[in-house]
PDB file of C-alpha atoms in Angstrom:
ATOM      1  CA  MET A   9      -5.439 -57.840  51.530  1.00 72.00           C
ATOM      2  CA  SER A  10      -5.741 -59.951  54.693  1.00 84.00           C
ATOM      3  CA  HIS A  11      -9.074 -61.460  55.895  1.00 83.00           C
ATOM      4  CA  VAL A  12      -9.534 -59.003  58.749  1.00 90.00           C
ATOM      5  CA  ALA A  13      -9.236 -55.804  56.587  1.00 91.00           C
ATOM      6  CA  ALA A  14     -11.222 -57.543  53.838  1.00 91.00           C
ATOM      7  CA  ALA A  15     -13.889 -57.933  56.642  1.00 94.00           C
ATOM      8  CA  LYS A  16     -13.611 -54.282  57.970  1.00 94.00           C
ATOM      9  CA  ASN A  17     -13.551 -53.069  54.557  1.00 94.00           C
ATOM     10  CA  LEU A  18     -16.680 -54.773  53.710  1.00 95.00           C
ATOM     11  CA  TYR A  19     -18.369 -53.555  56.750  1.00 96.00           C
ATOM     12  CA  ASN A  20     -17.751 -50.003  55.875  1.00 96.00           C
ATOM     13  CA  ASN A  21     -18.902 -50.465  52.125  1.00 95.00           C
ATOM     14  CA  LEU A  22     -21.975 -52.034  53.567  1.00 96.00           C
ATOM     15  CA  ALA A  23     -22.328 -49.275  56.305  1.00 97.00           C
ATOM     16  CA  TYR A  24     -22.305 -46.573  53.477  1.00 97.00           C
ATOM     17  CA  GLU A  25     -24.666 -48.700  51.185  1.00 97.00           C
ATOM     18  CA  CYS A  26     -27.233 -48.727  54.166  1.00 97.00           C
ATOM     19  CA  GLU A  27     -26.966 -44.944  54.800  1.00 98.00           C
ATOM     20  CA  THR A  28     -27.799 -44.497  50.960  1.00 98.00           C
ATOM     21  CA  ALA A  29     -30.629 -47.096  50.746  1.00 98.00           C
ATOM     22  CA  MET A  30     -32.217 -45.251  53.908  1.00 98.00           C
ATOM     23  CA  ALA A  31     -31.912 -42.118  51.926  1.00 98.00           C
ATOM     24  CA  LEU A  32     -33.448 -43.606  48.925  1.00 98.00           C
ATOM     25  CA  VAL A  33     -36.172 -44.815  50.978  1.00 98.00           C
ATOM     26  CA  ASP A  34     -36.666 -41.204  52.596  1.00 98.00           C
ATOM     27  CA  ILE A  35     -36.796 -39.985  48.921  1.00 98.00           C
ATOM     28  CA  LEU A  36     -39.406 -42.401  47.866  1.00 97.00           C
ATOM     29  CA  LEU A  37     -41.476 -41.543  50.642  1.00 97.00           C
ATOM     30  CA  GLU A  38     -41.323 -37.845  49.741  1.00 97.00           C
ATOM     31  CA  GLU A  39     -41.965 -39.110  46.128  1.00 96.00           C
ATOM     32  CA  GLN A  40     -45.078 -40.808  47.337  1.00 96.00           C
ATOM     33  CA  ALA A  41     -46.471 -38.197  49.322  1.00 95.00           C
ATOM     34  CA  CYS A  42     -46.092 -35.756  46.505  1.00 94.00           C
ATOM     35  CA  LEU A  43     -47.921 -38.192  44.242  1.00 93.00           C
ATOM     36  CA  VAL A  44     -50.912 -38.484  46.606  1.00 91.00           C
ATOM     37  CA  LYS A  45     -51.204 -34.768  46.847  1.00 91.00           C
ATOM     38  CA  MET A  46     -50.590 -34.369  43.157  1.00 87.00           C
ATOM     39  CA  GLU A  47     -47.710 -31.919  43.609  1.00 87.00           C
ATOM     40  CA  THR A  48     -45.957 -32.540  40.650  1.00 85.00           C
ATOM     41  CA  GLY A  49     -43.286 -29.497  41.080  1.00 89.00           C
ATOM     42  CA  ALA A  50     -40.826 -31.488  43.270  1.00 92.00           C
ATOM     43  CA  LEU A  51     -41.129 -34.994  41.318  1.00 92.00           C
ATOM     44  CA  ASN A  52     -38.494 -34.005  38.833  1.00 92.00           C
ATOM     45  CA  SER A  53     -35.807 -33.371  41.589  1.00 94.00           C
ATOM     46  CA  LEU A  54     -36.703 -36.370  43.338  1.00 95.00           C
ATOM     47  CA  ALA A  55     -36.515 -38.371  40.181  1.00 94.00           C
ATOM     48  CA  THR A  56     -33.131 -37.192  39.470  1.00 95.00           C
ATOM     49  CA  ARG A  57     -31.813 -37.699  43.343  1.00 96.00           C
ATOM     50  CA  LYS A  58     -33.558 -41.502  43.305  1.00 96.00           C
ATOM     51  CA  GLU A  59     -31.826 -42.335  39.828  1.00 97.00           C
ATOM     52  CA  ALA A  60     -28.597 -41.040  41.002  1.00 97.00           C
ATOM     53  CA  MET A  61     -28.810 -43.144  44.292  1.00 97.00           C
ATOM     54  CA  MET A  62     -29.947 -46.307  42.515  1.00 96.00           C
ATOM     55  CA  LEU A  63     -27.043 -46.109  40.111  1.00 97.00           C
ATOM     56  CA  ASP A  64     -24.513 -45.781  42.923  1.00 97.00           C
ATOM     57  CA  LEU A  65     -26.178 -48.857  44.890  1.00 97.00           C
ATOM     58  CA  GLU A  66     -26.088 -50.593  41.385  1.00 97.00           C
ATOM     59  CA  LYS A  67     -22.538 -49.815  41.182  1.00 97.00           C
ATOM     60  CA  ARG A  68     -21.436 -50.812  44.604  1.00 96.00           C
ATOM     61  CA  TYR A  69     -23.498 -53.974  44.324  1.00 96.00           C
ATOM     62  CA  LEU A  70     -21.741 -54.868  40.896  1.00 96.00           C
ATOM     63  CA  ALA A  71     -18.261 -53.988  42.764  1.00 96.00           C
ATOM     64  CA  ASN A  72     -19.122 -56.330  45.558  1.00 95.00           C
ATOM     65  CA  ILE A  73     -19.857 -59.156  43.203  1.00 95.00           C
ATOM     66  CA  GLU A  74     -16.633 -58.727  41.807  1.00 95.00           C
ATOM     67  CA  LEU A  75     -15.185 -58.878  45.325  1.00 93.00           C
ATOM     68  CA  SER A  76     -16.884 -61.854  46.327  1.00 94.00           C
ATOM     69  CA  LYS A  77     -16.010 -63.801  43.149  1.00 95.00           C
ATOM     70  CA  ALA A  78     -12.572 -62.936  43.769  1.00 94.00           C
ATOM     71  CA  ALA A  79     -12.662 -64.379  47.016  1.00 93.00           C
ATOM     72  CA  GLY A  80     -14.017 -67.663  45.413  1.00 95.00           C
ATOM     73  CA  PHE A  81     -17.717 -67.164  45.879  1.00 96.00           C
ATOM     74  CA  ALA A  82     -20.452 -67.148  43.711  1.00 96.00           C
ATOM     75  CA  PRO A  83     -20.986 -63.766  41.393  1.00 95.00           C
ATOM     76  CA  ASP A  84     -24.975 -63.459  42.967  1.00 94.00           C
ATOM     77  CA  LEU A  85     -26.869 -62.558  45.982  1.00 93.00           C
ATOM     78  CA  ASP A  86     -26.279 -65.875  47.333  1.00 95.00           C
ATOM     79  CA  GLY A  87     -22.382 -65.506  47.095  1.00 95.00           C
ATOM     80  CA  ILE A  88     -22.381 -62.558  48.683  1.00 95.00           C
ATOM     81  CA  ALA A  89     -24.480 -63.723  51.535  1.00 95.00           C
ATOM     82  CA  LEU A  90     -22.075 -66.641  51.918  1.00 96.00           C
ATOM     83  CA  TRP A  91     -19.109 -64.180  51.596  1.00 95.00           C
ATOM     84  CA  VAL A  92     -20.409 -61.773  54.375  1.00 96.00           C
ATOM     85  CA  ASP A  93     -20.886 -65.082  56.620  1.00 95.00           C
ATOM     86  CA  VAL A  94     -17.294 -66.115  56.399  1.00 95.00           C
ATOM     87  CA  LEU A  95     -16.147 -62.534  57.019  1.00 95.00           C
ATOM     88  CA  ALA A  96     -18.369 -61.952  59.858  1.00 95.00           C
ATOM     89  CA  ALA A  97     -16.199 -64.261  61.732  1.00 93.00           C
ATOM     90  CA  ASP A  98     -13.713 -61.426  61.718  1.00 93.00           C
ATOM     91  CA  GLU A  99     -16.442 -58.183  61.818  1.00 94.00           C
ATOM     92  CA  PRO A 100     -19.373 -59.431  63.666  1.00 94.00           C
ATOM     93  CA  ARG A 101     -21.297 -55.964  62.793  1.00 95.00           C
ATOM     94  CA  LEU A 102     -21.466 -57.521  59.472  1.00 95.00           C
ATOM     95  CA  PHE A 103     -24.322 -59.551  60.032  1.00 93.00           C
ATOM     96  CA  GLY A 104     -26.654 -56.734  61.203  1.00 96.00           C
ATOM     97  CA  THR A 105     -25.446 -54.333  58.887  1.00 97.00           C
ATOM     98  CA  TYR A 106     -26.048 -56.837  55.611  1.00 97.00           C
ATOM     99  CA  SER A 107     -29.372 -57.469  57.146  1.00 96.00           C
ATOM    100  CA  THR A 108     -30.286 -54.075  57.482  1.00 97.00           C
ATOM    101  CA  LEU A 109     -29.225 -53.216  53.756  1.00 97.00           C
ATOM    102  CA  ARG A 110     -31.049 -55.956  52.572  1.00 96.00           C
ATOM    103  CA  SER A 111     -34.405 -55.146  54.196  1.00 97.00           C
ATOM    104  CA  THR A 112     -33.807 -51.593  53.470  1.00 98.00           C
ATOM    105  CA  LEU A 113     -33.476 -52.199  50.012  1.00 97.00           C
ATOM    106  CA  THR A 114     -36.593 -54.466  49.826  1.00 97.00           C
ATOM    107  CA  HIS A 115     -38.600 -51.674  51.227  1.00 98.00           C
ATOM    108  CA  ALA A 116     -37.305 -49.432  48.734  1.00 97.00           C
ATOM    109  CA  GLN A 117     -38.399 -51.741  46.273  1.00 97.00           C
ATOM    110  CA  ARG A 118     -42.052 -51.989  47.465  1.00 98.00           C
ATOM    111  CA  LEU A 119     -42.384 -48.203  47.475  1.00 97.00           C
ATOM    112  CA  ASN A 120     -40.759 -47.662  44.013  1.00 96.00           C
ATOM    113  CA  THR A 121     -43.391 -50.270  42.914  1.00 96.00           C
ATOM    114  CA  THR A 122     -46.196 -48.583  44.768  1.00 96.00           C
ATOM    115  CA  ASN A 123     -45.173 -45.386  43.460  1.00 95.00           C
ATOM    116  CA  GLY A 124     -44.982 -46.329  39.894  1.00 93.00           C
ATOM    117  CA  GLU A 125     -48.728 -47.921  40.629  1.00 94.00           C
ATOM    118  CA  LEU A 126     -49.671 -44.245  41.644  1.00 92.00           C
ATOM    119  CA  VAL A 127     -48.139 -42.940  38.566  1.00 91.00           C
ATOM    120  CA  THR A 128     -50.177 -45.364  36.263  1.00 90.00           C
ATOM    121  CA  GLU A 129     -53.527 -44.722  37.861  1.00 88.00           C
ATOM    122  CA  GLN A 130     -52.954 -41.047  37.901  1.00 84.00           C
ATOM    123  CA  LEU A 131     -52.155 -41.378  34.204  1.00 85.00           C
ATOM    124  CA  ALA A 132     -55.242 -43.432  33.225  1.00 80.00           C
ATOM    125  CA  GLY A 133     -57.309 -40.938  35.242  1.00 72.00           C
ATOM    126  CA  LEU A 134     -55.686 -38.091  32.805  1.00 77.00           C
ATOM    127  CA  GLN A 135     -56.176 -40.004  29.876  1.00 78.00           C
ATOM    128  CA  GLU A 136     -59.981 -40.471  30.781  1.00 74.00           C
ATOM    129  CA  ARG A 137     -60.433 -36.608  31.240  1.00 76.00           C
ATOM    130  CA  ILE A 138     -58.418 -35.857  28.013  1.00 79.00           C
ATOM    131  CA  SER A 139     -60.627 -38.333  26.240  1.00 76.00           C
ATOM    132  CA  ILE A 140     -64.022 -36.594  27.533  1.00 79.00           C
ATOM    133  CA  LEU A 141     -62.444 -33.084  26.750  1.00 76.00           C
ATOM    134  CA  THR A 142     -61.319 -34.111  23.367  1.00 78.00           C
ATOM    135  CA  ALA A 143     -64.995 -35.655  22.510  1.00 74.00           C
ATOM    136  CA  ALA A 144     -66.663 -32.488  23.752  1.00 71.00           C
ATOM    137  CA  ALA A 145     -64.096 -30.144  21.482  1.00 72.00           C
ATOM    138  CA  VAL A 146     -65.257 -32.669  18.515  1.00 74.00           C
ATOM    139  CA  ALA A 147     -68.894 -32.237  19.184  1.00 69.00           C
ATOM    140  CA  GLU A 148     -68.385 -28.619  19.590  1.00 70.00           C
ATOM    141  CA  GLN A 149     -67.066 -28.537  15.938  1.00 72.00           C
ATOM    142  CA  LYS A 150     -69.538 -31.155  14.219  1.00 69.00           C
ATOM    143  CA  PRO A 151     -72.902 -30.846  16.296  1.00 59.00           C
ATOM    144  CA  THR A 152     -75.106 -33.934  15.939  1.00 59.00           C
ATOM    145  CA  ALA A 153     -78.993 -34.345  16.248  1.00 52.00           C
ATOM    146  CA  SER A 154     -78.662 -34.680  20.079  1.00 54.00           C
ATOM    147  CA  ASP A 155     -76.962 -31.557  20.408  1.00 51.00           C
ATOM    148  CA  THR A 156     -80.074 -29.373  20.444  1.00 50.00           C
ATOM    149  CA  TYR A 157     -78.817 -27.002  22.307  1.00 49.00           C
ATOM    150  CA  GLY A 158     -74.939 -27.071  21.480  1.00 51.00           C
ATOM    151  CA  PRO A 159     -72.214 -25.708  23.731  1.00 55.00           C
ATOM    152  CA  LYS A 160     -72.164 -22.557  22.042  1.00 55.00           C
ATOM    153  CA  GLY A 161     -75.566 -22.012  22.798  1.00 53.00           C
ATOM    154  CA  GLY A 162     -77.207 -22.412  19.487  1.00 52.00           C
ATOM    155  CA  MET A 163     -79.608 -25.076  18.181  1.00 49.00           C
ATOM    156  CA  ALA A 164     -78.345 -27.817  15.848  1.00 48.00           C
ATOM    157  CA  GLN A 165     -79.442 -27.621  12.263  1.00 49.00           C
ATOM    158  CA  SER A 166     -81.265 -30.868  12.317  1.00 46.00           C
ATOM    159  CA  ALA A 167     -83.365 -29.569  15.031  1.00 46.00           C
ATOM    160  CA  LEU A 168     -84.776 -26.789  13.153  1.00 48.00           C
ATOM    161  CA  THR A 169     -87.282 -26.852  10.643  1.00 51.00           C
ATOM    162  CA  GLY A 170     -86.735 -23.580   9.283  1.00 52.00           C
ATOM    163  CA  GLY A 171     -83.259 -23.247   8.168  1.00 51.00           C
ATOM    164  CA  ALA A 172     -81.488 -20.208  10.501  1.00 51.00           C
ATOM    165  CA  MET A 173     -79.978 -21.297  13.607  1.00 48.00           C
ATOM    166  CA  PRO A 174     -81.172 -18.837  16.719  1.00 46.00           C
ATOM    167  CA  ARG A 175     -78.532 -18.365  19.170  1.00 46.00           C
ATOM    168  CA  ALA A 176     -79.160 -17.761  22.920  1.00 43.00           C
ATOM    169  CA  VAL A 177     -78.365 -14.174  23.994  1.00 41.00           C
ATOM    170  CA  ILE A 178     -76.816 -13.681  27.418  1.00 42.00           C
ATOM    171  CA  ARG A 179     -76.852 -10.025  28.737  1.00 36.00           C
TER     172      ARG A 179
END
């Protein structure tokens, strides 16, 4: 493949990756809105779409690594950056497209991290509420002296001197 054809091919690939990365950012923003509003119904669909896009971007990144390596550049981000610099002499749009791709992916990474922190925070809150409810259920089944009036309206046995447990009657 000629140098000019390689430059145009890389431009087309990176332009597609930019579109995918921007769509990924949109999904991450939608995911964040659902997390903030605690609207969990849409999260499964968003997670599936997000994963598919991330896998596609990873596959394309690995393909670019192989292409840059075949062109004599290091098989890493720095190698790809140098490869883009060389090919940009024949396709100037590569600079802007590659820059946009990198900044969009950085933005997506920050959003994904933030969304993960939101999930962790919400899970901690749920764990705390579950612990409170579990403790209340255990206390209901095994009342203590401090449960003078228990959750079922009765008095704890230890609070009585006579033996029979009165019950509150609500009519």
